Every structure is written in structure tokens, then in C-alpha cells.
XYZ file of C-alpha atoms in Angstrom:
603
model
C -104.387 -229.992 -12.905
C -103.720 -227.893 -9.627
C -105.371 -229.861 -6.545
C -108.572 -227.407 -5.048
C -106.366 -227.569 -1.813
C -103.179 -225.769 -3.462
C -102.859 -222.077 -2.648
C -101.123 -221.306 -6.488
C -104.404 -223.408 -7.961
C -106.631 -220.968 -10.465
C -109.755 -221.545 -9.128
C -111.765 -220.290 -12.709
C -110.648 -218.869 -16.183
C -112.954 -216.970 -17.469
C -113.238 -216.517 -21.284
C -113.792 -213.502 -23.013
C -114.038 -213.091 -26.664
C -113.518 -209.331 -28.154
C -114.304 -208.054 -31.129
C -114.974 -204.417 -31.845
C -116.465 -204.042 -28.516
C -114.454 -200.997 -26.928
C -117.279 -199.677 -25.429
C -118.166 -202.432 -23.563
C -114.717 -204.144 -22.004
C -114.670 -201.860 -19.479
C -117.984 -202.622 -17.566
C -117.395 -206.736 -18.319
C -113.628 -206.662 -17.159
C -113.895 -204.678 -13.754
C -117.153 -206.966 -13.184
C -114.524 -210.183 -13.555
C -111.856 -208.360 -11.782
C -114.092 -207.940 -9.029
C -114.381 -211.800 -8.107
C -113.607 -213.120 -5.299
C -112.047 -216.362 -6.563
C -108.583 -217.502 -7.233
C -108.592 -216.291 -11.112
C -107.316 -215.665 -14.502
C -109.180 -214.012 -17.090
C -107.859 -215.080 -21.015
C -109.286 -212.344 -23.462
C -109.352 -213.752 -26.935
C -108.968 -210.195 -29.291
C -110.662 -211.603 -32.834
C -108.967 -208.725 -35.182
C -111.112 -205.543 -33.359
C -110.242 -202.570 -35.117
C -112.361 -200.349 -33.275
C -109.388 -199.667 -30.691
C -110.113 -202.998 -28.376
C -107.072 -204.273 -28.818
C -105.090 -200.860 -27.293
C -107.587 -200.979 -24.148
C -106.975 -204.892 -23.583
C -103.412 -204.669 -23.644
C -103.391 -201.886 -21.403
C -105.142 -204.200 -18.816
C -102.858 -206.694 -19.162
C -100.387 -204.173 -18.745
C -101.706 -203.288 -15.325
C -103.200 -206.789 -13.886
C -100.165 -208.788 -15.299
C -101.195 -211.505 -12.839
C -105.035 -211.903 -13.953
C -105.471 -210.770 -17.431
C -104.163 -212.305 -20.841
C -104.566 -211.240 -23.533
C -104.660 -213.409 -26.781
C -104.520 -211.811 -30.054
C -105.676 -213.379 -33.719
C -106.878 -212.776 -36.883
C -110.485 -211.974 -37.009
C -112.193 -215.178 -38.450
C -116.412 -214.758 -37.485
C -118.263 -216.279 -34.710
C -117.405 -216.148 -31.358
C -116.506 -220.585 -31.613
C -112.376 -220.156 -32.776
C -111.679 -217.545 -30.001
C -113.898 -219.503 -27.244
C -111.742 -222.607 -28.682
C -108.550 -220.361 -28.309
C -108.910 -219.046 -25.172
C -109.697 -222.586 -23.973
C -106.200 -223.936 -25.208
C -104.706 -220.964 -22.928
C -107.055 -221.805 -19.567
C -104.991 -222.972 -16.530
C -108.133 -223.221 -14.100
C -109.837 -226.011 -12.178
C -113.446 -224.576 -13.632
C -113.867 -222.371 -16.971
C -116.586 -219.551 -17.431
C -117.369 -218.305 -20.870
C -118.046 -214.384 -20.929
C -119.352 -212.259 -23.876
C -117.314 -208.751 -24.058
C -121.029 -206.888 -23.556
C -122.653 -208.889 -20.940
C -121.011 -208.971 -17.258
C -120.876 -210.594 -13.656
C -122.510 -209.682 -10.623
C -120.371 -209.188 -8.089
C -120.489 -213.030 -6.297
C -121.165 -214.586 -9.348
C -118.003 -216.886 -9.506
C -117.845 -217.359 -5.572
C -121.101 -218.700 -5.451
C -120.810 -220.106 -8.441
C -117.420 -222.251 -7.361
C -118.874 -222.360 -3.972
C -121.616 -224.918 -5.730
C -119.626 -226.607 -7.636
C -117.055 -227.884 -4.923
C -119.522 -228.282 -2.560
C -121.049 -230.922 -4.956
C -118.404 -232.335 -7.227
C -120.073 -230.300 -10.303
C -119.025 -230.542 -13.639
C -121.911 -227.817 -14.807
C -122.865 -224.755 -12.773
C -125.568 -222.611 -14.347
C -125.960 -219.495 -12.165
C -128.926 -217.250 -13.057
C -128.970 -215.429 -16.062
C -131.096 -211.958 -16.700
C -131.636 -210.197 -19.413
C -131.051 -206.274 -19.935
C -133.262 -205.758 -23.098
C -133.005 -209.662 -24.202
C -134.377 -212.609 -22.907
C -132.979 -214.315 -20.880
C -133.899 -218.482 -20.224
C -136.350 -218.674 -16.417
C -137.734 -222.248 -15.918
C -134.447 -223.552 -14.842
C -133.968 -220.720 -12.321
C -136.401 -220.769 -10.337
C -134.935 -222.584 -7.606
C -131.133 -223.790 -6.363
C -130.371 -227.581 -7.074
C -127.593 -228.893 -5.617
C -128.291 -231.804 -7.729
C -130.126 -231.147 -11.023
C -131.157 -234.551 -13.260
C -130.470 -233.687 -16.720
C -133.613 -235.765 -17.461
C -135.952 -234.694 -14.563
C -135.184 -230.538 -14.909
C -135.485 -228.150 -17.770
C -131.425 -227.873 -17.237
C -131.299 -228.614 -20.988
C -133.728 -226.105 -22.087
C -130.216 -223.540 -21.453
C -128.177 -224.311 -24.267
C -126.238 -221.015 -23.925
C -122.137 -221.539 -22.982
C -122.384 -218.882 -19.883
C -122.168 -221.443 -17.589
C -119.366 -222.718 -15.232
C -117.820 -225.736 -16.309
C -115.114 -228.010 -14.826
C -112.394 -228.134 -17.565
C -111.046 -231.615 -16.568
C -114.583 -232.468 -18.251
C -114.144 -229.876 -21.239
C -110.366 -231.683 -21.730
C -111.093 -235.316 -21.098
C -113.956 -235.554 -23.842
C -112.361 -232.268 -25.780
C -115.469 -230.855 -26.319
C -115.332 -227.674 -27.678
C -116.752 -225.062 -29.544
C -118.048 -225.037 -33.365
C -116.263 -223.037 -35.380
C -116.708 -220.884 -38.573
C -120.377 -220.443 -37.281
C -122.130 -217.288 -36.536
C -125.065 -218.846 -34.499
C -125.266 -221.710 -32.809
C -121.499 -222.680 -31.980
C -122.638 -222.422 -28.409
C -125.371 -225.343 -28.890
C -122.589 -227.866 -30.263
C -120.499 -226.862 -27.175
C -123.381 -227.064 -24.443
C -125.068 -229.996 -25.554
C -121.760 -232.244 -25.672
C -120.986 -231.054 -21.873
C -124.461 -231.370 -20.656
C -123.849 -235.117 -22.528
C -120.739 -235.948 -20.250
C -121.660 -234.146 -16.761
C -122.323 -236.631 -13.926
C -123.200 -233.148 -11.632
C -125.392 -230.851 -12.383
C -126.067 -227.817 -10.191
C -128.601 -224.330 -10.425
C -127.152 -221.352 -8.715
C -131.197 -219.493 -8.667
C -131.097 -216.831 -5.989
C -129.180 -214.525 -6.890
C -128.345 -212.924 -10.446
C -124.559 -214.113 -11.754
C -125.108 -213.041 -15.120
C -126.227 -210.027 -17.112
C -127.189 -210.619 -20.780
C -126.699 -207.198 -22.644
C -128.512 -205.794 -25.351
C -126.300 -203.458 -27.858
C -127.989 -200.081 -28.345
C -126.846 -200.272 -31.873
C -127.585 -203.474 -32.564
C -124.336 -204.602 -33.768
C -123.992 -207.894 -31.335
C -124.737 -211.248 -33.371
C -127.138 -212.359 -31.734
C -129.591 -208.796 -33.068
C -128.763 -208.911 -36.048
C -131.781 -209.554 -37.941
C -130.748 -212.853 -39.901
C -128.750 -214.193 -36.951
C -132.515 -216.652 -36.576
C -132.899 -216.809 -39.642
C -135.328 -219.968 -39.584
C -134.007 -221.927 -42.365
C -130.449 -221.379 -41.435
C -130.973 -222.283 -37.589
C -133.269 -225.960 -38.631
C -130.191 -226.881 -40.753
C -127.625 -225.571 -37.804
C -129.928 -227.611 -34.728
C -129.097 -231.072 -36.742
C -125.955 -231.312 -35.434
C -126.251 -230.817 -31.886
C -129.252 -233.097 -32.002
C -126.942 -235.831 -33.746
C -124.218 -234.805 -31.513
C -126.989 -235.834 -28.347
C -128.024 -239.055 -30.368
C -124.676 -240.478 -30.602
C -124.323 -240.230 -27.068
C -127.690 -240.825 -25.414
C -129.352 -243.979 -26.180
C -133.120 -244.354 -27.369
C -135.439 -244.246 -24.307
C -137.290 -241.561 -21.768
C -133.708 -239.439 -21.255
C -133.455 -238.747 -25.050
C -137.432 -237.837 -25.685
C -136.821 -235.523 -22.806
C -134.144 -233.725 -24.732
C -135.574 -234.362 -28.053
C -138.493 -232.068 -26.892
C -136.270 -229.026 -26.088
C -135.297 -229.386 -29.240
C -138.723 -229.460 -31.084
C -140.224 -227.402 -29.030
C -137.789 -224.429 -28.616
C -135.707 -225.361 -32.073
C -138.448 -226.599 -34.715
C -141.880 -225.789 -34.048
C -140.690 -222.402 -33.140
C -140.277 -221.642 -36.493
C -143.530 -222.487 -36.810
C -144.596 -219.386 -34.708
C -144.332 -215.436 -35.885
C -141.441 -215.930 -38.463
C -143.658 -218.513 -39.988
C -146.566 -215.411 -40.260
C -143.909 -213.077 -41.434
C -143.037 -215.294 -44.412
C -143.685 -215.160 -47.958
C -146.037 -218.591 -49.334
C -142.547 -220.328 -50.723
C -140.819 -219.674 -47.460
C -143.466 -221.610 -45.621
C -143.280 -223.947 -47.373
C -139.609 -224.433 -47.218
C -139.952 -224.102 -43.503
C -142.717 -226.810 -42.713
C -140.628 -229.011 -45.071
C -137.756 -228.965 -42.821
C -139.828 -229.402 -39.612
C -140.639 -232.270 -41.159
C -137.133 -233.684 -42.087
C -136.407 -233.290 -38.325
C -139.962 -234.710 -37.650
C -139.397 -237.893 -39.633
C -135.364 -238.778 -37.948
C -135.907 -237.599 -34.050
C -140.137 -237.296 -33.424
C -140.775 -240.536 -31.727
C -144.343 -241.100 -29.329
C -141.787 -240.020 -26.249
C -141.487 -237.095 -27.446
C -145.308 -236.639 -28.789
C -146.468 -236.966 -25.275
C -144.104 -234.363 -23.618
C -145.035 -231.833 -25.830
C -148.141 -229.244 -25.057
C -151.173 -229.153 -27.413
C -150.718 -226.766 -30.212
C -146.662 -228.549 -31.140
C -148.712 -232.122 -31.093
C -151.155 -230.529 -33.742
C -148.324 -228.324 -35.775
C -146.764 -231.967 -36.092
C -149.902 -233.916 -37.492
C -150.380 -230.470 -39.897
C -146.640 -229.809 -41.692
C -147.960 -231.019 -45.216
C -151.249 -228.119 -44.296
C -149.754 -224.919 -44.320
C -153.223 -223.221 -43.960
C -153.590 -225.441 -40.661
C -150.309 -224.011 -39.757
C -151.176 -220.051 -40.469
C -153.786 -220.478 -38.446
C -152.398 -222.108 -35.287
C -149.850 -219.647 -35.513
C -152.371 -216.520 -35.593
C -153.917 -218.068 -32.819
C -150.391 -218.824 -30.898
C -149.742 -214.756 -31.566
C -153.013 -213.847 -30.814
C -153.280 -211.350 -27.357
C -156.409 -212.744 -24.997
C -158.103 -209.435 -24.165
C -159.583 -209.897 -20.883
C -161.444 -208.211 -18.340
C -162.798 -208.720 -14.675
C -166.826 -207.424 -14.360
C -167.611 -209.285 -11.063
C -166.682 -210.463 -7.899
C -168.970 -212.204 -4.938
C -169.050 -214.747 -3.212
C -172.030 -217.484 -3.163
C -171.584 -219.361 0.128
C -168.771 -220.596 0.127
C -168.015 -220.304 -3.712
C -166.401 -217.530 -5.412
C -168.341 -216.057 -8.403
C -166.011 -214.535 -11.065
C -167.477 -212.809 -13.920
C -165.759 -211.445 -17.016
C -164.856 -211.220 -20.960
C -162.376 -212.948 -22.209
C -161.611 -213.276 -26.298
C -158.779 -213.172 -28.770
C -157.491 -210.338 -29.921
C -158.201 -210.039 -34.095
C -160.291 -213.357 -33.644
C -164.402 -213.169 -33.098
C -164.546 -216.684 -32.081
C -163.672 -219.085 -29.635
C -164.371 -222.873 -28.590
C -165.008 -222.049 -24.507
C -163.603 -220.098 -21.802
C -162.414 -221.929 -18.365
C -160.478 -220.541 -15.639
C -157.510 -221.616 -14.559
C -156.093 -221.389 -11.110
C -152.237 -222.339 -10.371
C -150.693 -223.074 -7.181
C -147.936 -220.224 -6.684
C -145.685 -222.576 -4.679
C -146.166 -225.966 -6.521
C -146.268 -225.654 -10.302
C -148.061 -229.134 -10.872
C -150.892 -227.968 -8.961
C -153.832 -227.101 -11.063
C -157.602 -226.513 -10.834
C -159.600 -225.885 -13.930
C -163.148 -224.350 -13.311
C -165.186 -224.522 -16.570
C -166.883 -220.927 -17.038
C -170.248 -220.525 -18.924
C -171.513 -217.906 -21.434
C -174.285 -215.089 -20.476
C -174.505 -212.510 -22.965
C -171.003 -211.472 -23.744
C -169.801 -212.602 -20.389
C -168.231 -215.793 -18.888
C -169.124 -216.818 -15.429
C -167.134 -219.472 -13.330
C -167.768 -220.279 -9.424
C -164.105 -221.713 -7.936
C -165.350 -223.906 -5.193
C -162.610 -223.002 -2.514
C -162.787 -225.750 -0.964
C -161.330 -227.819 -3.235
C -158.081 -225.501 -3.162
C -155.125 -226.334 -0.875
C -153.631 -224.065 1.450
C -151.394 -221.591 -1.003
C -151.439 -219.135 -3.090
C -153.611 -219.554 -5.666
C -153.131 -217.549 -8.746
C -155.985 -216.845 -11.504
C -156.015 -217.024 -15.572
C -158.259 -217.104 -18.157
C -157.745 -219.869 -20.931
C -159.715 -219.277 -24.299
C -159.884 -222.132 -26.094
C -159.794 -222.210 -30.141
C -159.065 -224.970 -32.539
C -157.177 -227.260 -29.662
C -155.356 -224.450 -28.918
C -155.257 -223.175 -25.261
C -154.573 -219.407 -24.605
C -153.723 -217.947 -21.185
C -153.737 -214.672 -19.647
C -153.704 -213.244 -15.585
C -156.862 -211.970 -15.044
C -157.816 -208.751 -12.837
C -155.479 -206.063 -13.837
C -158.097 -204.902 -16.195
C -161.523 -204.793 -14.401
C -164.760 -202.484 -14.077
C -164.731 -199.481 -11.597
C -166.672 -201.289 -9.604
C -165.206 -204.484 -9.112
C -163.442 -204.620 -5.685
C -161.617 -207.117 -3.116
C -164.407 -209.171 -1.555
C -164.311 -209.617 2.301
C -162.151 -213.032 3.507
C -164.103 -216.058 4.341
C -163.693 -219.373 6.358
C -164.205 -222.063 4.622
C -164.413 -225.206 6.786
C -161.342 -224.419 8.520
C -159.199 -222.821 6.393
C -159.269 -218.530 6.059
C -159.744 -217.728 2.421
C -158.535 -214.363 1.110
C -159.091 -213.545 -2.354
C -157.181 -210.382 -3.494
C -155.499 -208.136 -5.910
C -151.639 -208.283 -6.568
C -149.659 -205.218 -5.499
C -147.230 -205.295 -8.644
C -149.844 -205.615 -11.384
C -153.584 -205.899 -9.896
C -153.934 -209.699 -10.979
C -156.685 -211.444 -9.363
C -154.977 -214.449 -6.716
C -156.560 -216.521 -3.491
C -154.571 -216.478 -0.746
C -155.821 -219.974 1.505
C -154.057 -219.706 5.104
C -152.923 -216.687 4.735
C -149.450 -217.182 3.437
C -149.059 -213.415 1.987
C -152.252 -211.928 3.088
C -153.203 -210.660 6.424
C -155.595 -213.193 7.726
C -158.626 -210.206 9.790
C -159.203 -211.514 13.038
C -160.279 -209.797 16.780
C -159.947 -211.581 20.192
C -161.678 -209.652 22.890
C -160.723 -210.683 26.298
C -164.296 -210.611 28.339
C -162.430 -211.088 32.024
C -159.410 -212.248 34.213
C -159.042 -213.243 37.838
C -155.790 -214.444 39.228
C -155.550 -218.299 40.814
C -153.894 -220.775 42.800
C -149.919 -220.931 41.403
C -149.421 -217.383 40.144
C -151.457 -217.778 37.035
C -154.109 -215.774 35.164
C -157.478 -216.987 34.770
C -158.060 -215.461 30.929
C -161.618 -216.008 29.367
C -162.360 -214.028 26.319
C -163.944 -214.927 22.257
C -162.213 -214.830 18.959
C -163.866 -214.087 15.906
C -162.075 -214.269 12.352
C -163.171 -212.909 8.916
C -166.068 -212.250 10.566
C -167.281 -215.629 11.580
C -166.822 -218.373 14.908
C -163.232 -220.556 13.770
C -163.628 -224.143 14.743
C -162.556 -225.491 18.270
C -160.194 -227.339 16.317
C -158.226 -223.963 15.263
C -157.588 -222.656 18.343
C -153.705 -223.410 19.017
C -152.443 -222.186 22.032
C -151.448 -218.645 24.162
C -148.296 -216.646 23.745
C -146.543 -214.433 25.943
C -143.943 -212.199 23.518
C -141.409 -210.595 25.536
C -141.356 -206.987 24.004
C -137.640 -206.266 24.069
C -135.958 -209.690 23.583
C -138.512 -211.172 21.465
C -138.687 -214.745 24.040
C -141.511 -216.822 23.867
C -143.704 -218.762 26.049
C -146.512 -220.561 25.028
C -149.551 -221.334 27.196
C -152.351 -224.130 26.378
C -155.366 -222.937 26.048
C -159.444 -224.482 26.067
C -161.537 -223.612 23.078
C -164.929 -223.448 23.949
C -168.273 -223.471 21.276
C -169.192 -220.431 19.808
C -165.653 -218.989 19.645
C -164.861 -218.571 23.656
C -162.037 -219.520 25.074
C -160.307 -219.832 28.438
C -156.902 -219.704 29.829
C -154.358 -219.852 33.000
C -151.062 -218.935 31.923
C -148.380 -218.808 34.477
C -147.522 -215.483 34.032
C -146.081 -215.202 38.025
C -143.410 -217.471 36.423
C -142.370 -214.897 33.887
C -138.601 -213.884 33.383
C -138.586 -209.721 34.402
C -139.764 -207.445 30.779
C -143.078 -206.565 29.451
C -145.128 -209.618 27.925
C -147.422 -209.076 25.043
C -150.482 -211.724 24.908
C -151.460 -213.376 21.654
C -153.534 -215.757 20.490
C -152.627 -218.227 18.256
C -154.915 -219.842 15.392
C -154.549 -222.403 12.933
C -156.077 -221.441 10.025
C -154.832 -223.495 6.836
C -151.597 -221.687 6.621
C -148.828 -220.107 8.623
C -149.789 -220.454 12.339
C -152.087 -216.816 12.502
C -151.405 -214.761 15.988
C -153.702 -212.173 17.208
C -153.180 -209.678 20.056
C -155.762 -209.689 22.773
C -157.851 -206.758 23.224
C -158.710 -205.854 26.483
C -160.602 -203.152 28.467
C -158.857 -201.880 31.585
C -161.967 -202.768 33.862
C -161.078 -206.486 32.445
C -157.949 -207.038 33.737
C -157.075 -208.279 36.893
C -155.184 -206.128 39.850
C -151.156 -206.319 40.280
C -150.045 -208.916 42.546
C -146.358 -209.352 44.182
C -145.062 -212.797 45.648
C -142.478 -213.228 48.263
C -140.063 -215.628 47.588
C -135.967 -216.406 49.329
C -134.628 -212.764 49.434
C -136.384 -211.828 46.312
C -139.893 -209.883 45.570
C -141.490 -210.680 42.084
C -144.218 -208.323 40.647
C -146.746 -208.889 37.958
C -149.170 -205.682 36.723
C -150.912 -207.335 33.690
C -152.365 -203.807 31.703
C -154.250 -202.704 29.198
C -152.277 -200.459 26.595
C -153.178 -197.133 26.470
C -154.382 -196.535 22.315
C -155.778 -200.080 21.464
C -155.875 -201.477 24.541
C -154.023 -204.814 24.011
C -153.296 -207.118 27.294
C -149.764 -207.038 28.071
C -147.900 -207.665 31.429
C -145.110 -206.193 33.335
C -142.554 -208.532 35.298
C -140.723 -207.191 37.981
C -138.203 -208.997 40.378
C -136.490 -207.085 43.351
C -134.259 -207.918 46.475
C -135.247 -207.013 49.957
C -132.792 -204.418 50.150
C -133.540 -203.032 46.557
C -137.227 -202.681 47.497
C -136.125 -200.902 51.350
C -134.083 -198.071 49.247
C -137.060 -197.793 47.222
C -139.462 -197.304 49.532
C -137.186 -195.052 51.529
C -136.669 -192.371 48.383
């Protein structure tokens, strides 16, 4: 295979199989075309006869050095011509297209850009959906390094990926053929088995997962998850796994994709959709699959309701109902808002839709930034109402965002809460708690109820008033003035320090500064020592988040007079000022020569 360092290497072949998409080639082989990688793009035609084949060989007619075309008999399922194209691949990496989806416009340069950088043998770059889902958890941030058993990598199972095709060649793992789901799964898990690099291209969108408005792709048609079909299908890429992952914590991880997303799925809506027999028929080939692969690993890694479908597959009343409840909507809505010291009160109703009863309400508040951050405040009933107070103190600084869980049968049901609230119900005023600003408020994209703590998206309110100034010995500024935030005195301990923002340049200088009881504070910056521009004063606070600056309010009558020091052929100014509209304490630096002040004064 080509070295990365040689100049005729393909740097990615990128598989495309067609069949009777016409309409569709056009947007998916420009998007490829566009790349800006070293390329060669291997179109697999599998017998169109909508007029795909006449449009593919055209472009290969006109980009003789990056298309191919490949023709053969039509034989159903994407696996032969995946398989075909593979045998025809030249590249260092391979990417497997779909004729309807298609690239954004770095997708392979970031994409190959990852995988060098890291010795990958797996790239997955984000995937989203245009009218299908598309897979999240594993996106939501790069990874240079992913662990197949520390990641939800392996919850992706899909083939649009980049893969290096030394791997795909040296363990000839390839696609399953003859199949019209699930080929894909065979291929995926048996690279995923056999990649030593893992890497998560998350921030920015490589590939765009198409729905057909007709229908007519595979993966819509309506038996294409069929549920019987796809448990009998799911055996083999779980025995494929087996053979090559040993018994222990890596293979439970797996295992749990696979019950999770595979079995117990079709415990879910299709179950409700199903006739008595077909039920049955289902839950009795969970529980083949239960009985081989569902060891205690894999009991504990799964959330409540799978653990309970698993004890109830010979119940199939047991299993209607978790389902109903699984399906069920939680209609929720936000009554009240207040705070109680230093706790918020939230009031609301909160129930399943269809069901009239419940085991409890709690609410439950998730760190935005760290997803294993939790804190779940128990709510009590009054009337038709639940009531919880969230004791912010016990949050961290973050973003904190808000749900209410219904609880019914052991199974927990989640919703935002806010975006559906009484007229009345507004933001309430930001609070410091201890030392840390707390700012509860209402999403812009949907009106959910979060709690900002430190102001990390949220405006932290805040005024410092300076009360007077008086220049002292070594050109600096006596300041005094008071801060007040959300209302209230901040600790001593918040106050940070002065800074001096030049307006034009953006420089900084920082000044320390004495916090006094009672939220006054005192200064002497050495603003005679300023560079020449016009200084904006700030104060800085530490308030449980992102360091919070305010500008300094002043009063004209509180500002000390110009002053001008002499100094080896130069003159140096300083008018500190009061803006004119808000009145904000700024400063003016000035520096001139003898001469330039002489022609000055002699205009």
C-alpha cells in the first residue's frame, strides 16, 4: 500500500453503492468531488434501471481520474456491492457512502486529518439526520483516542465511517451479503473488533443521513425492522463479537448495546403494535438471546425498565405494560417559582399521558457540562401539584438543567420542565448563595427551566459605584468605591482585582485591589504608567464561575483632576473621565515631546 508520504498515494476511496437512485447521485457525487483529499471514488451500479447507470458513466466520463464506475447484476442489499467496490479500492483509508446521503464539505479532510494524526484504524465523523435519526451519544465531543470499552463508540454500528483498509484487508472483514438489513452490523462490529485506534470527529457535521421522500430507501421500508427478522439477523454479529472478545467487563459493555438497542427494543412500540401471537413470538426470542449472552455484567449496565423487561419475558402482560409506560408522554407543567432563602421552590404537575397514576414525582437536575453529575430533589404532593425546594447550595458551579421524573412501576420517566408554565410564572431575581451568583432562568430555544451557578451563560447583575478618587505619591489613583451584586454585599473573598482595558487594542493591566466589609473597596492603580489610548476601569469578581467584570460607574464630581508629568524630553498626560451617557470611569493617556507640545501651544 502507497506510503502517506507518496504524492501518487490515494489518500481515501470512498464507496458508493447505486441502485435506482438517479435522483440522488448528483447531490452525493459533487459532495465527494468536493474533498479536499487525495481521492478516488468506486461507484458500485447494482442493476439500476431507473437511468443511474447513463448518469454514472457520464461522470466517469468527465472525472476519468476520480470516479469508477463498477457495474453488476442487481443482487439486493447494499453488502455484494460494498464487498465489490472494496475489491476495486486503491486507498490508504476507505469511506462507505449511500447514493442518497452526502458529505459536508471537510468531511474527509478532517476526517483523514484525525486519523493520521493518531494512527486510526476507525474514524467516525458526526453523523445528522435529514428526516432520520441519526446516532448522538458518541458525538458529543472529539476523541483523539476513543476506548471501545469506556465510550458509546459501539453504540454506531452503521458502516459510514472512515476506516483504514490495511485493517479491512489484513482480517478481510467485509460486508454480509444477500441481506437487506443488517449487512452493515456484521461489517462494523468485526472492524470495531480489530481497531487498536479509535477516533470521534464531533464538531463539525461530515455526514448527512437522507430520508427518501418516497420512501423507497431500505432502510423505510416498513418491514426493513421487522422485529422478528432483525433478533434472528443481531445473532450473528453478537457471535461474530464473542469469538473475538473474551468473557469479562469489555464484552458486557458491548453485550449491552446489543440488548439494549437490539433486543429489548423490540420490546418497546412494535411490541404494542403486535397482535397476542406476535408477542409472544417476540419475548420468546428476547429470551433465546437472554439465556446465551445476558450475564450479571451486563444486568448492571443496563437502566431500570431493560433489568425488569428481562426478569418479565415469560409475562407478557408485565411487558404491555412497561411498554405503555416506556411510550407514555409525561405532561408537565411549571405553576411556581420563588425562592425561600436560599432554596428554590418549584411548583408544578407532572403525570403520564393516558395513565391516572403514578408512584412519585422527583426532580431531576443535570449538570450541562458533566453528564455524571446529578442531583435528585424528591418533590411532594399538594392537591394536584408537586412541590420540590433544590437547595442551591448543594449545586456546583454549571449549568444546571431541570426535569421532571414520574415514577410508575420501577419505571422512571423524564421530561424538561418550563416550556409549558402558567401566565404568571416568571424568571425569579439572581441570588448569592454563599459565594457563588445563582441565576435561575428560562432557555432561549425552548423556554426550559435551567440554573445557571457562576454565571457561565447568564449575565451575572452587578453595579460598582465609585464614591471618590484623589491622585498619590507615584502617579497612581487613589479609587474607593462599593460593589453590590444580585442585589446583595459579595464576600471579601470575591473581590479579584482592577482592570484597565485599553479601548482600541484590547491590552490589559490588572491592578490589586483591598476589599473592605460591607462591599467597599479601595484602590491605587498606576494609571501615570499607562501606555498612550483610552483605559476603561473594571472590576473584577469571582463569583463561582467565569471571572465576572463590571465597569465602574462614576459621577464626574468623583473623579479626580488631569495631571501631566515631566519626564527626559517627553510630557505624559492622564485625564481620568466620566463618560458622558452612563458615566463609566475611563482614562485618557497622552505622551508628547517638548517640541510636539511648543507647536501645540503655538497653533
Amino acid at each position: 500500500m502507497p506510503a502517506p508520504g507518496n504524492d501518487d498515494a490515494v489518500d481515501v476511496s470512498v464507496v458508493i453503492p447505486a441502485h435506482n437512485c438517479r435522483d440522488y447521485l448528483d447531490r452525493c457525487l459533487t459532495s465527494v468531488l468536493v474533498q479536499r483529499v487525495k481521492k478516488e471514488i468506486v461507484v458500485v451500479d447494482d442493476g439500476s434501471t431507473d437511468g443511474s447507470a447513463d448518469l454514472l458513466d457520464l461522470y466517469a466520463a468527465y472525472h476519468r481520474d476520480s470516479v469508477r464506475v463498477v457495474h453488476i447484476r442487481g443482487g439486493g442489499g447494499a453488502g455484494r456491492p460494498r464487498n465489490v467496490g472494496m475489491e476495486h479500492a486503491t486507498g490508504r483509508y476507505v469511506f462507505f457512502c449511500d447514493a442518497d446521503d452526502y458529505l459536508g464539505p471537510e468531511a474527509l479532510e478532517r476526517m483523514v486529518a484525525m486519523g493520521d494524526r493518531n494512527g486510526s484504524d476507525i474514524v467516525l465523523g458526526k453523523i445528522v439526520g435529514h428526516g432520520r435519526r441519526a446516532p448522538q451519544s458518541m458525538f458529543q465531543h472529539n476523541a483523539d483516542r476513543a476506548d471501545l470499552g469506556d465510550s458509546t463508540v459501539y453504540n454506531s454500528l452503521s458502516c459510514f465511517k472512515l476506516f483504514r483498509r490495511d485493517l479491512l484487508e489484513r482480517h478481510r472483514i467485509r460486508f454480509g451479503e444477500g441481506m437487506l438489513v443488517g449487512e452493515d452490523i456484521i461489517f462494523t462490529v468485526h472492524a470495531y473488533c480489530h481497531a487498536r485506534v479509535i477516533s470521534v470527529v464531533a464538531d463539525y457535521d461530515c455526514y448527512h443521513l437522507v430520508s427518501r421522500p418516497d420512501g423507497s430507501s431500505i432502510m423505510q421500508q416498513p418491514g426493513s425492522r421487522d422485529p422478528l427478522a432483525w433478533l434472528a439477523m443481531i445473532r450473528e454479529p453478537i457471535r461474530l463479537m464473542a469469538r473475538h472478545i473474551p468473557p469479562g467487563a469489555l464484552r458486557d459493555h458491548l453485550l449491552r448495546r446489543h440488548f439494549r438497542l437490539d433486543a429489548f427494543a423490540q420490546l418497546g412500540s412494535v411490541f404494542l403494535e403486535s397482535d397476542d401471537i406476535r408477542r409472544k413470538d417476540i419475548a420468546r426470542e428476547v429470551a433465546a438471546l437472554c439465556e446465551e449472552w445476558y450475564t450479571p455484567g451486563v444486568h448492571e449496565r443496563l437502566n431500570s425498565i431493560d433489568r425488569q423487561r428481562a426478569g418479565a419475558l415469560d409475562d407478557i402482560d408485565r411487558l404491555v405494560r412497561l411498554a405503555r409506560i416506556e411510550s407514555a408522554t409525561v405532561r408537565r407543567r411549571l405553576t411556581g417559582l420563588s425562592w425561600d432563602g436560599d432554596r428554590l421552590v418549584v411548583t408544578g404537575a407532572a403525570r403520564l399521558d393516558g395513565i391516572s397514576r403514578d408512584d412519585g414525582v422527583t426532580l431531576v437536575l443535570r449538570s450541562r457540562y458533566d453528564p455524571h453529575a446529578e442531583l435528585v430533589v424528591p418533590a411532594r404532593r399538594k392537591g394536584g401539584e408537586f412541590v420540590a425546594p433544590i437547595d442551591v447550595a448543594a449545586l456546583d458551579s454549571g449549568v444546571w438543567d431541570l426535569r421532571v421524573a414520574v415514577e410508575l412501576e420501577g419505571v422512571v420517566r423524564h421530561g424538561r420542565l418550563g416550556a409549558e408554565r402558567d401566565k404568571g410564572v416568571a424568571r425569579p431575581e439572581p441570588r448569592l448563595v454563599g459565594e457563588m451568583a445563582v441565576l435561575p432562568y428560562f432557555t432561549r430555544d425552548n423556554g426550559n427551566l435551567s440554573i445557571d451557578v457562576g454565571g457561565h451563560v447568564v449575565d451575572v447583575p452587578g453595579a460598582v459605584r465609585l464614591l471618590h478618587t484623589r491622585w498619590s505619591l507615584g502617579r497612581r489613583l487613589q479609587v474607593h468605591g462599593e460593589v453590590s451584586v444580585a442585589g446583595s454585599t459579595p464576600s471579601v473573598a470575591a473581590v479579584r482585582q482592577l482592570v484597565w482595558r485599553e479601548r482600541r487594542s484590547g491590552r490589559e493591566r490588572t491592578e490589586p485591589v483591598t476589599a473592605l466589609p460591607g462591599g467597599a473597596f479601595t484602590a491605587r492603580p498606576a494609571i501615570g504608567r499607562l501606555a498612550p489610548g483610552t483605559w476603561d476601569a473594571y472590576l473584577e469578581l469571582d463569583l463561582g464561575g467565569p471571572p465576572a467584570r463590571f465597569r465602574i460607574e462614576s459621577d464626574a464630581d468623583a473623579v479626580a483632576t488631569p495631571r501631566r508629568w515631566p519626564g527626559a524630553a517627553l510630557l505624559r498626560s492622564v485625564r481620568p473621565y466620566a463618560t458622558s451617557g452612563k458615566g463609566r470611569l475611563s482614562a485618557v493617556v497622552r505622551r508628547m515631546s517638548a517640541r510636539s507640545l511648543a507647536r501645540r501651544i503655538l497653533k
